[in-house]
């Protein structure tokens, strides 16, 4: 089993729709969780950190479920510019290492 | 503020050749790391450093060496290139204090080994 698993997609979604991604992780000792965004042939960039209480940044909402060991990302009112690959990232139980999911590709259609 | 820079952007090597991928950051970050990204796989950690003079292995260190003589620079050396090392390489830095800090990435180096 991979340490961090994501549905690879692609998710083809009409503009304005709501889309949700899930990510599962295997290490119950993980303490830090993130969503990164990666545009085609570009470097990853932080979208948002994920906190136990959940957090929201504009149209984006992230949730953490420690009991079930999954993280979610919800995008509301999707825009064409949201088309990208979304990477789920979890800290390992050893110091200084992050474990990356393979990413979920999102395509927003007009 | 340049952030994280990487050179070269593209490189073609023949099997057995060696080369160094350069990475530099101007944010005074203690933590720097090298990843490789292959199709259908997540970023995999090659080596990382928590400060000048300190390096450690990540998930896939074989065939690569690193050194950290300054806070700013963290070069990655391929000792004897193999086709399996064809990949996109990203360098990242952060002010790591326990894992919750943003990773800032360079633009990547696309390497093809023939």
JSON list of C-alpha atoms in Angstrom, two decimals:
[
{"chain": "A", "resi": 1, "resn": "UNK", "atom": "CA", "xyz": [0.00, 0.00, 0.00]},
{"chain": "A", "resi": 2, "resn": "UNK", "atom": "CA", "xyz": [1.30, 3.46, -0.88]},
{"chain": "A", "resi": 3, "resn": "UNK", "atom": "CA", "xyz": [1.89, 5.77, 2.07]},
{"chain": "A", "resi": 4, "resn": "UNK", "atom": "CA", "xyz": [-0.22, 8.52, 0.51]},
{"chain": "A", "resi": 5, "resn": "UNK", "atom": "CA", "xyz": [-2.88, 7.61, -2.01]},
{"chain": "A", "resi": 6, "resn": "UNK", "atom": "CA", "xyz": [-4.90, 9.83, -4.31]},
{"chain": "A", "resi": 7, "resn": "UNK", "atom": "CA", "xyz": [-7.33, 9.19, -7.14]},
{"chain": "A", "resi": 8, "resn": "UNK", "atom": "CA", "xyz": [-5.26, 10.12, -10.21]},
{"chain": "A", "resi": 9, "resn": "UNK", "atom": "CA", "xyz": [-8.26, 11.38, -12.15]},
{"chain": "A", "resi": 10, "resn": "UNK", "atom": "CA", "xyz": [-8.55, 13.25, -14.35]},
{"chain": "A", "resi": 11, "resn": "UNK", "atom": "CA", "xyz": [-11.61, 14.92, -12.96]},
{"chain": "A", "resi": 12, "resn": "UNK", "atom": "CA", "xyz": [-13.41, 16.71, -15.79]},
{"chain": "A", "resi": 13, "resn": "UNK", "atom": "CA", "xyz": [-15.65, 19.34, -14.23]},
{"chain": "A", "resi": 14, "resn": "UNK", "atom": "CA", "xyz": [-17.73, 22.17, -15.75]},
{"chain": "A", "resi": 15, "resn": "UNK", "atom": "CA", "xyz": [-16.88, 25.69, -14.73]},
{"chain": "A", "resi": 16, "resn": "UNK", "atom": "CA", "xyz": [-18.80, 26.77, -11.65]},
{"chain": "A", "resi": 17, "resn": "UNK", "atom": "CA", "xyz": [-19.19, 23.27, -10.25]},
{"chain": "A", "resi": 18, "resn": "UNK", "atom": "CA", "xyz": [-18.00, 22.03, -6.89]},
{"chain": "A", "resi": 19, "resn": "UNK", "atom": "CA", "xyz": [-15.35, 19.32, -6.85]},
{"chain": "A", "resi": 20, "resn": "UNK", "atom": "CA", "xyz": [-13.92, 17.30, -3.97]},
{"chain": "A", "resi": 21, "resn": "UNK", "atom": "CA", "xyz": [-10.70, 15.31, -3.70]},
{"chain": "A", "resi": 22, "resn": "UNK", "atom": "CA", "xyz": [-9.79, 12.80, -1.06]},
{"chain": "A", "resi": 23, "resn": "UNK", "atom": "CA", "xyz": [-6.40, 11.55, 0.00]},
{"chain": "A", "resi": 24, "resn": "UNK", "atom": "CA", "xyz": [-5.64, 8.68, 2.38]},
{"chain": "A", "resi": 25, "resn": "UNK", "atom": "CA", "xyz": [-2.44, 8.21, 4.33]},
{"chain": "A", "resi": 26, "resn": "UNK", "atom": "CA", "xyz": [-1.07, 5.16, 6.10]},
{"chain": "A", "resi": 27, "resn": "UNK", "atom": "CA", "xyz": [1.04, 6.60, 8.93]},
{"chain": "A", "resi": 28, "resn": "UNK", "atom": "CA", "xyz": [-1.08, 7.39, 11.97]},
{"chain": "A", "resi": 29, "resn": "UNK", "atom": "CA", "xyz": [1.87, 9.28, 13.50]},
{"chain": "A", "resi": 30, "resn": "UNK", "atom": "CA", "xyz": [1.86, 11.94, 10.76]},
{"chain": "A", "resi": 31, "resn": "UNK", "atom": "CA", "xyz": [1.48, 15.43, 12.17]},
{"chain": "A", "resi": 32, "resn": "UNK", "atom": "CA", "xyz": [1.49, 17.83, 9.22]},
{"chain": "A", "resi": 33, "resn": "UNK", "atom": "CA", "xyz": [-0.74, 17.81, 6.16]},
{"chain": "A", "resi": 34, "resn": "UNK", "atom": "CA", "xyz": [-0.82, 19.96, 3.05]},
{"chain": "A", "resi": 35, "resn": "UNK", "atom": "CA", "xyz": [-2.35, 20.43, -0.36]},
{"chain": "A", "resi": 36, "resn": "UNK", "atom": "CA", "xyz": [-0.03, 21.64, -3.10]},
{"chain": "A", "resi": 37, "resn": "UNK", "atom": "CA", "xyz": [-0.96, 22.65, -6.61]},
{"chain": "A", "resi": 38, "resn": "UNK", "atom": "CA", "xyz": [1.17, 21.85, -9.65]},
{"chain": "A", "resi": 39, "resn": "UNK", "atom": "CA", "xyz": [0.55, 23.35, -13.07]},
{"chain": "A", "resi": 40, "resn": "UNK", "atom": "CA", "xyz": [1.69, 21.46, -16.16]},
{"chain": "A", "resi": 41, "resn": "UNK", "atom": "CA", "xyz": [5.50, 21.35, -16.36]},
{"chain": "A", "resi": 42, "resn": "UNK", "atom": "CA", "xyz": [5.85, 23.69, -13.38]},
{"chain": "A", "resi": 43, "resn": "UNK", "atom": "CA", "xyz": [6.98, 23.33, -9.80]},
{"chain": "A", "resi": 44, "resn": "UNK", "atom": "CA", "xyz": [4.54, 22.53, -6.96]},
{"chain": "A", "resi": 45, "resn": "UNK", "atom": "CA", "xyz": [3.24, 25.46, -4.93]},
{"chain": "A", "resi": 46, "resn": "UNK", "atom": "CA", "xyz": [1.54, 25.39, -1.55]},
{"chain": "A", "resi": 47, "resn": "UNK", "atom": "CA", "xyz": [-2.24, 25.70, -1.81]},
{"chain": "A", "resi": 48, "resn": "UNK", "atom": "CA", "xyz": [-3.04, 25.32, 1.86]},
{"chain": "A", "resi": 49, "resn": "UNK", "atom": "CA", "xyz": [-2.07, 23.56, 5.05]},
{"chain": "A", "resi": 50, "resn": "UNK", "atom": "CA", "xyz": [-4.64, 21.25, 6.62]},
{"chain": "A", "resi": 51, "resn": "UNK", "atom": "CA", "xyz": [-5.52, 21.57, 10.28]},
{"chain": "A", "resi": 52, "resn": "UNK", "atom": "CA", "xyz": [-7.48, 19.27, 12.55]},
{"chain": "A", "resi": 53, "resn": "UNK", "atom": "CA", "xyz": [-10.22, 21.84, 12.89]},
{"chain": "A", "resi": 54, "resn": "UNK", "atom": "CA", "xyz": [-10.50, 22.24, 9.13]},
{"chain": "A", "resi": 55, "resn": "UNK", "atom": "CA", "xyz": [-9.67, 25.43, 7.30]},
{"chain": "A", "resi": 56, "resn": "UNK", "atom": "CA", "xyz": [-11.01, 27.54, 4.52]},
{"chain": "A", "resi": 57, "resn": "UNK", "atom": "CA", "xyz": [-9.35, 29.94, 2.10]},
{"chain": "A", "resi": 58, "resn": "UNK", "atom": "CA", "xyz": [-11.85, 31.59, -0.23]},
{"chain": "A", "resi": 59, "resn": "UNK", "atom": "CA", "xyz": [-13.32, 28.90, -2.46]},
{"chain": "A", "resi": 60, "resn": "UNK", "atom": "CA", "xyz": [-11.08, 26.20, -1.02]},
{"chain": "A", "resi": 61, "resn": "UNK", "atom": "CA", "xyz": [-11.83, 24.13, 2.09]},
{"chain": "A", "resi": 62, "resn": "UNK", "atom": "CA", "xyz": [-9.56, 21.47, 3.56]},
{"chain": "A", "resi": 63, "resn": "UNK", "atom": "CA", "xyz": [-10.53, 18.88, 6.13]},
{"chain": "A", "resi": 64, "resn": "UNK", "atom": "CA", "xyz": [-8.55, 16.33, 8.12]},
{"chain": "A", "resi": 65, "resn": "UNK", "atom": "CA", "xyz": [-10.02, 13.13, 9.55]},
{"chain": "A", "resi": 66, "resn": "UNK", "atom": "CA", "xyz": [-7.36, 11.58, 11.79]},
{"chain": "A", "resi": 67, "resn": "UNK", "atom": "CA", "xyz": [-9.50, 8.62, 12.83]},
{"chain": "A", "resi": 68, "resn": "UNK", "atom": "CA", "xyz": [-9.98, 7.50, 9.23]},
{"chain": "A", "resi": 69, "resn": "UNK", "atom": "CA", "xyz": [-6.63, 8.90, 8.09]},
{"chain": "A", "resi": 70, "resn": "UNK", "atom": "CA", "xyz": [-7.84, 10.93, 5.18]},
{"chain": "A", "resi": 71, "resn": "UNK", "atom": "CA", "xyz": [-7.62, 14.51, 4.00]},
{"chain": "A", "resi": 72, "resn": "UNK", "atom": "CA", "xyz": [-10.06, 16.24, 1.72]},
{"chain": "A", "resi": 73, "resn": "UNK", "atom": "CA", "xyz": [-10.03, 19.31, -0.48]},
{"chain": "A", "resi": 74, "resn": "UNK", "atom": "CA", "xyz": [-13.21, 20.99, -1.65]},
{"chain": "A", "resi": 75, "resn": "UNK", "atom": "CA", "xyz": [-13.21, 23.57, -4.43]},
{"chain": "A", "resi": 76, "resn": "UNK", "atom": "CA", "xyz": [-16.40, 25.59, -4.84]},
{"chain": "A", "resi": 77, "resn": "UNK", "atom": "CA", "xyz": [-17.42, 27.63, -7.89]},
{"chain": "A", "resi": 78, "resn": "UNK", "atom": "CA", "xyz": [-14.55, 26.20, -9.90]},
{"chain": "A", "resi": 79, "resn": "UNK", "atom": "CA", "xyz": [-12.72, 28.45, -12.36]},
{"chain": "A", "resi": 80, "resn": "UNK", "atom": "CA", "xyz": [-10.85, 27.59, -15.55]},
{"chain": "A", "resi": 81, "resn": "UNK", "atom": "CA", "xyz": [-7.69, 28.66, -13.74]},
{"chain": "A", "resi": 82, "resn": "UNK", "atom": "CA", "xyz": [-8.20, 25.88, -11.17]},
{"chain": "A", "resi": 83, "resn": "UNK", "atom": "CA", "xyz": [-7.15, 23.33, -13.81]},
{"chain": "A", "resi": 84, "resn": "UNK", "atom": "CA", "xyz": [-4.01, 21.74, -12.38]},
{"chain": "A", "resi": 85, "resn": "UNK", "atom": "CA", "xyz": [-2.78, 18.69, -10.52]},
{"chain": "A", "resi": 86, "resn": "UNK", "atom": "CA", "xyz": [-3.45, 18.73, -6.78]},
{"chain": "A", "resi": 87, "resn": "UNK", "atom": "CA", "xyz": [-0.89, 17.01, -4.59]},
{"chain": "A", "resi": 88, "resn": "UNK", "atom": "CA", "xyz": [-1.59, 15.67, -1.11]},
{"chain": "A", "resi": 89, "resn": "UNK", "atom": "CA", "xyz": [1.42, 15.83, 1.22]},
{"chain": "A", "resi": 90, "resn": "UNK", "atom": "CA", "xyz": [1.90, 14.27, 4.65]},
{"chain": "A", "resi": 91, "resn": "UNK", "atom": "CA", "xyz": [4.81, 14.42, 7.08]},
{"chain": "A", "resi": 92, "resn": "UNK", "atom": "CA", "xyz": [6.54, 11.14, 7.84]},
{"chain": "A", "resi": 93, "resn": "UNK", "atom": "CA", "xyz": [7.08, 9.82, 11.35]},
{"chain": "A", "resi": 94, "resn": "UNK", "atom": "CA", "xyz": [10.82, 10.43, 11.00]},
{"chain": "A", "resi": 95, "resn": "UNK", "atom": "CA", "xyz": [12.08, 13.96, 11.13]},
{"chain": "A", "resi": 96, "resn": "UNK", "atom": "CA", "xyz": [12.34, 16.24, 8.15]},
{"chain": "A", "resi": 97, "resn": "UNK", "atom": "CA", "xyz": [10.66, 14.17, 5.47]},
{"chain": "A", "resi": 98, "resn": "UNK", "atom": "CA", "xyz": [7.45, 14.71, 3.56]},
{"chain": "A", "resi": 99, "resn": "UNK", "atom": "CA", "xyz": [5.56, 12.00, 1.70]},
{"chain": "A", "resi": 100, "resn": "UNK", "atom": "CA", "xyz": [3.83, 13.07, -1.51]},
{"chain": "A", "resi": 101, "resn": "UNK", "atom": "CA", "xyz": [0.83, 11.59, -3.23]},
{"chain": "A", "resi": 102, "resn": "UNK", "atom": "CA", "xyz": [0.97, 11.13, -7.00]},
{"chain": "A", "resi": 103, "resn": "UNK", "atom": "CA", "xyz": [-1.60, 13.87, -7.48]},
{"chain": "A", "resi": 104, "resn": "UNK", "atom": "CA", "xyz": [-5.12, 14.28, -8.82]},
{"chain": "A", "resi": 105, "resn": "UNK", "atom": "CA", "xyz": [-5.50, 16.00, -12.16]},
{"chain": "A", "resi": 106, "resn": "UNK", "atom": "CA", "xyz": [-8.36, 18.47, -12.43]},
{"chain": "A", "resi": 107, "resn": "UNK", "atom": "CA", "xyz": [-9.64, 19.83, -15.75]},
{"chain": "A", "resi": 108, "resn": "UNK", "atom": "CA", "xyz": [-12.22, 22.60, -15.64]},
{"chain": "A", "resi": 109, "resn": "UNK", "atom": "CA", "xyz": [-14.23, 22.89, -18.84]},
{"chain": "A", "resi": 110, "resn": "UNK", "atom": "CA", "xyz": [-16.02, 26.08, -19.97]},
{"chain": "B", "resi": 1, "resn": "UNK", "atom": "CA", "xyz": [14.12, 38.11, -4.45]},
{"chain": "B", "resi": 2, "resn": "UNK", "atom": "CA", "xyz": [14.97, 35.13, -6.68]},
{"chain": "B", "resi": 3, "resn": "UNK", "atom": "CA", "xyz": [13.68, 32.44, -4.29]},
{"chain": "B", "resi": 4, "resn": "UNK", "atom": "CA", "xyz": [14.98, 29.01, -5.33]},
{"chain": "B", "resi": 5, "resn": "UNK", "atom": "CA", "xyz": [16.96, 28.76, -8.55]},
{"chain": "B", "resi": 6, "resn": "UNK", "atom": "CA", "xyz": [18.05, 25.64, -10.39]},
{"chain": "B", "resi": 7, "resn": "UNK", "atom": "CA", "xyz": [20.41, 25.11, -13.29]},
{"chain": "B", "resi": 8, "resn": "UNK", "atom": "CA", "xyz": [20.37, 23.75, -15.87]},
{"chain": "B", "resi": 9, "resn": "UNK", "atom": "CA", "xyz": [16.73, 23.68, -16.98]},
{"chain": "B", "resi": 10, "resn": "UNK", "atom": "CA", "xyz": [17.34, 20.79, -19.38]},
{"chain": "B", "resi": 11, "resn": "UNK", "atom": "CA", "xyz": [20.14, 18.27, -19.75]},
{"chain": "B", "resi": 12, "resn": "UNK", "atom": "CA", "xyz": [20.84, 15.24, -21.91]},
{"chain": "B", "resi": 13, "resn": "UNK", "atom": "CA", "xyz": [23.46, 12.79, -20.68]},
{"chain": "B", "resi": 14, "resn": "UNK", "atom": "CA", "xyz": [24.87, 9.56, -21.95]},
{"chain": "B", "resi": 15, "resn": "UNK", "atom": "CA", "xyz": [24.92, 6.53, -19.69]},
{"chain": "B", "resi": 16, "resn": "UNK", "atom": "CA", "xyz": [27.95, 6.66, -17.42]},
{"chain": "B", "resi": 17, "resn": "UNK", "atom": "CA", "xyz": [28.45, 10.41, -17.55]},
{"chain": "B", "resi": 18, "resn": "UNK", "atom": "CA", "xyz": [28.44, 12.45, -14.37]},
{"chain": "B", "resi": 19, "resn": "UNK", "atom": "CA", "xyz": [27.02, 15.89, -13.75]},
{"chain": "B", "resi": 20, "resn": "UNK", "atom": "CA", "xyz": [25.99, 18.30, -11.02]},
{"chain": "B", "resi": 21, "resn": "UNK", "atom": "CA", "xyz": [22.57, 19.89, -10.73]},
{"chain": "B", "resi": 22, "resn": "UNK", "atom": "CA", "xyz": [22.83, 23.27, -9.06]},
{"chain": "B", "resi": 23, "resn": "UNK", "atom": "CA", "xyz": [20.36, 24.67, -6.52]},
{"chain": "B", "resi": 24, "resn": "UNK", "atom": "CA", "xyz": [20.53, 27.96, -4.66]},
{"chain": "B", "resi": 25, "resn": "UNK", "atom": "CA", "xyz": [18.14, 29.87, -2.40]},
{"chain": "B", "resi": 26, "resn": "UNK", "atom": "CA", "xyz": [18.27, 33.42, -1.10]},
{"chain": "B", "resi": 27, "resn": "UNK", "atom": "CA", "xyz": [15.71, 33.12, 1.71]},
{"chain": "B", "resi": 28, "resn": "UNK", "atom": "CA", "xyz": [18.19, 32.05, 4.40]},
{"chain": "B", "resi": 29, "resn": "UNK", "atom": "CA", "xyz": [16.37, 28.74, 4.80]},
{"chain": "B", "resi": 30, "resn": "UNK", "atom": "CA", "xyz": [18.05, 26.06, 6.85]},
{"chain": "B", "resi": 31, "resn": "UNK", "atom": "CA", "xyz": [16.24, 23.15, 5.22]},
{"chain": "B", "resi": 32, "resn": "UNK", "atom": "CA", "xyz": [16.87, 22.17, 1.61]},
{"chain": "B", "resi": 33, "resn": "UNK", "atom": "CA", "xyz": [15.93, 19.04, -0.28]},
{"chain": "B", "resi": 34, "resn": "UNK", "atom": "CA", "xyz": [16.09, 17.31, -3.65]},
{"chain": "B", "resi": 35, "resn": "UNK", "atom": "CA", "xyz": [13.18, 15.40, -5.18]},
{"chain": "B", "resi": 36, "resn": "UNK", "atom": "CA", "xyz": [12.65, 13.53, -8.37]},
{"chain": "B", "resi": 37, "resn": "UNK", "atom": "CA", "xyz": [9.26, 13.36, -10.07]},
{"chain": "B", "resi": 38, "resn": "UNK", "atom": "CA", "xyz": [8.35, 10.56, -12.46]},
{"chain": "B", "resi": 39, "resn": "UNK", "atom": "CA", "xyz": [5.06, 10.14, -14.37]},
{"chain": "B", "resi": 40, "resn": "UNK", "atom": "CA", "xyz": [2.31, 8.65, -12.22]},
{"chain": "B", "resi": 41, "resn": "UNK", "atom": "CA", "xyz": [4.35, 8.91, -9.05]},
{"chain": "B", "resi": 42, "resn": "UNK", "atom": "CA", "xyz": [4.59, 11.42, -6.28]},
{"chain": "B", "resi": 43, "resn": "UNK", "atom": "CA", "xyz": [7.69, 13.44, -5.61]},
{"chain": "B", "resi": 44, "resn": "UNK", "atom": "CA", "xyz": [10.30, 11.18, -4.05]},
{"chain": "B", "resi": 45, "resn": "UNK", "atom": "CA", "xyz": [12.90, 12.56, -1.68]},
{"chain": "B", "resi": 46, "resn": "UNK", "atom": "CA", "xyz": [16.50, 11.92, -2.74]},
{"chain": "B", "resi": 47, "resn": "UNK", "atom": "CA", "xyz": [18.54, 13.80, -0.12]},
{"chain": "B", "resi": 48, "resn": "UNK", "atom": "CA", "xyz": [17.94, 16.60, 2.30]},
{"chain": "B", "resi": 49, "resn": "UNK", "atom": "CA", "xyz": [19.87, 18.97, 4.54]},
{"chain": "B", "resi": 50, "resn": "UNK", "atom": "CA", "xyz": [18.88, 20.71, 7.76]},
{"chain": "B", "resi": 51, "resn": "UNK", "atom": "CA", "xyz": [21.77, 23.14, 7.66]},
{"chain": "B", "resi": 52, "resn": "UNK", "atom": "CA", "xyz": [25.25, 23.77, 6.33]},
{"chain": "B", "resi": 53, "resn": "UNK", "atom": "CA", "xyz": [27.43, 20.72, 6.81]},
{"chain": "B", "resi": 54, "resn": "UNK", "atom": "CA", "xyz": [24.49, 18.40, 7.54]},
{"chain": "B", "resi": 55, "resn": "UNK", "atom": "CA", "xyz": [22.94, 16.09, 4.94]},
{"chain": "B", "resi": 56, "resn": "UNK", "atom": "CA", "xyz": [20.91, 12.91, 5.09]},
{"chain": "B", "resi": 57, "resn": "UNK", "atom": "CA", "xyz": [19.38, 10.38, 2.74]},
{"chain": "B", "resi": 58, "resn": "UNK", "atom": "CA", "xyz": [15.79, 10.34, 1.66]},
{"chain": "B", "resi": 59, "resn": "UNK", "atom": "CA", "xyz": [13.75, 7.60, 0.03]},
{"chain": "B", "resi": 60, "resn": "UNK", "atom": "CA", "xyz": [15.80, 7.15, -3.17]},
{"chain": "B", "resi": 61, "resn": "UNK", "atom": "CA", "xyz": [19.43, 8.20, -2.55]},
{"chain": "B", "resi": 62, "resn": "UNK", "atom": "CA", "xyz": [21.28, 5.59, -4.61]},
{"chain": "B", "resi": 63, "resn": "UNK", "atom": "CA", "xyz": [23.31, 7.05, -7.46]},
{"chain": "B", "resi": 64, "resn": "UNK", "atom": "CA", "xyz": [23.25, 10.58, -6.05]},
{"chain": "B", "resi": 65, "resn": "UNK", "atom": "CA", "xyz": [25.52, 12.59, -3.76]},
{"chain": "B", "resi": 66, "resn": "UNK", "atom": "CA", "xyz": [24.98, 15.93, -2.06]},
{"chain": "B", "resi": 67, "resn": "UNK", "atom": "CA", "xyz": [26.95, 18.39, 0.00]},
{"chain": "B", "resi": 68, "resn": "UNK", "atom": "CA", "xyz": [25.99, 21.57, 1.84]},
{"chain": "B", "resi": 69, "resn": "UNK", "atom": "CA", "xyz": [28.94, 23.85, 2.35]},
{"chain": "B", "resi": 70, "resn": "UNK", "atom": "CA", "xyz": [26.84, 27.03, 2.62]},
{"chain": "B", "resi": 71, "resn": "UNK", "atom": "CA", "xyz": [23.28, 27.85, 3.65]},
{"chain": "B", "resi": 72, "resn": "UNK", "atom": "CA", "xyz": [22.51, 29.04, 0.12]},
{"chain": "B", "resi": 73, "resn": "UNK", "atom": "CA", "xyz": [23.70, 26.17, -2.07]},
{"chain": "B", "resi": 74, "resn": "UNK", "atom": "CA", "xyz": [22.76, 22.50, -2.24]},
{"chain": "B", "resi": 75, "resn": "UNK", "atom": "CA", "xyz": [24.14, 20.79, -5.36]},
{"chain": "B", "resi": 76, "resn": "UNK", "atom": "CA", "xyz": [23.09, 17.29, -6.42]},
{"chain": "B", "resi": 77, "resn": "UNK", "atom": "CA", "xyz": [25.68, 15.11, -8.12]},
{"chain": "B", "resi": 78, "resn": "UNK", "atom": "CA", "xyz": [24.90, 12.19, -10.39]},
{"chain": "B", "resi": 79, "resn": "UNK", "atom": "CA", "xyz": [27.91, 9.93, -10.15]},
{"chain": "B", "resi": 80, "resn": "UNK", "atom": "CA", "xyz": [27.38, 7.69, -13.19]},
{"chain": "B", "resi": 81, "resn": "UNK", "atom": "CA", "xyz": [24.14, 8.46, -15.00]},
{"chain": "B", "resi": 82, "resn": "UNK", "atom": "CA", "xyz": [21.75, 5.63, -15.83]},
{"chain": "B", "resi": 83, "resn": "UNK", "atom": "CA", "xyz": [18.56, 5.65, -17.96]},
{"chain": "B", "resi": 84, "resn": "UNK", "atom": "CA", "xyz": [16.57, 5.04, -14.74]},
{"chain": "B", "resi": 85, "resn": "UNK", "atom": "CA", "xyz": [17.64, 8.50, -13.61]},
{"chain": "B", "resi": 86, "resn": "UNK", "atom": "CA", "xyz": [15.70, 10.13, -16.43]},
{"chain": "B", "resi": 87, "resn": "UNK", "atom": "CA", "xyz": [13.30, 12.35, -14.51]},
{"chain": "B", "resi": 88, "resn": "UNK", "atom": "CA", "xyz": [12.40, 15.86, -13.48]},
{"chain": "B", "resi": 89, "resn": "UNK", "atom": "CA", "xyz": [14.43, 17.02, -10.48]},
{"chain": "B", "resi": 90, "resn": "UNK", "atom": "CA", "xyz": [13.16, 19.65, -8.07]},
{"chain": "B", "resi": 91, "resn": "UNK", "atom": "CA", "xyz": [15.06, 21.41, -5.36]},
{"chain": "B", "resi": 92, "resn": "UNK", "atom": "CA", "xyz": [13.11, 22.87, -2.44]},
{"chain": "B", "resi": 93, "resn": "UNK", "atom": "CA", "xyz": [13.83, 24.93, 0.64]},
{"chain": "B", "resi": 94, "resn": "UNK", "atom": "CA", "xyz": [11.94, 25.86, 3.78]},
{"chain": "B", "resi": 95, "resn": "UNK", "atom": "CA", "xyz": [12.40, 27.24, 7.24]},
{"chain": "B", "resi": 96, "resn": "UNK", "atom": "CA", "xyz": [11.67, 23.77, 8.59]},
{"chain": "B", "resi": 97, "resn": "UNK", "atom": "CA", "xyz": [10.98, 23.79, 12.30]},
{"chain": "B", "resi": 98, "resn": "UNK", "atom": "CA", "xyz": [8.92, 20.65, 12.63]},
{"chain": "B", "resi": 99, "resn": "UNK", "atom": "CA", "xyz": [7.21, 20.00, 9.33]},
{"chain": "B", "resi": 100, "resn": "UNK", "atom": "CA", "xyz": [4.52, 22.64, 9.10]},
{"chain": "B", "resi": 101, "resn": "UNK", "atom": "CA", "xyz": [6.38, 25.09, 6.94]},
{"chain": "B", "resi": 102, "resn": "UNK", "atom": "CA", "xyz": [5.90, 25.89, 3.27]},
{"chain": "B", "resi": 103, "resn": "UNK", "atom": "CA", "xyz": [8.25, 24.21, 0.83]},
{"chain": "B", "resi": 104, "resn": "UNK", "atom": "CA", "xyz": [9.48, 26.58, -1.88]},
{"chain": "B", "resi": 105, "resn": "UNK", "atom": "CA", "xyz": [10.48, 24.85, -5.09]},
{"chain": "B", "resi": 106, "resn": "UNK", "atom": "CA", "xyz": [12.82, 25.73, -7.88]},
{"chain": "B", "resi": 107, "resn": "UNK", "atom": "CA", "xyz": [11.58, 25.49, -11.50]},
{"chain": "B", "resi": 108, "resn": "UNK", "atom": "CA", "xyz": [13.04, 22.01, -11.98]},
{"chain": "B", "resi": 109, "resn": "UNK", "atom": "CA", "xyz": [15.67, 20.35, -14.13]},
{"chain": "B", "resi": 110, "resn": "UNK", "atom": "CA", "xyz": [14.53, 17.96, -16.86]},
{"chain": "B", "resi": 111, "resn": "UNK", "atom": "CA", "xyz": [17.13, 15.24, -17.29]},
{"chain": "B", "resi": 112, "resn": "UNK", "atom": "CA", "xyz": [17.24, 12.67, -20.06]},
{"chain": "B", "resi": 113, "resn": "UNK", "atom": "CA", "xyz": [19.80, 9.87, -19.83]},
{"chain": "B", "resi": 114, "resn": "UNK", "atom": "CA", "xyz": [20.39, 7.95, -23.05]}
]
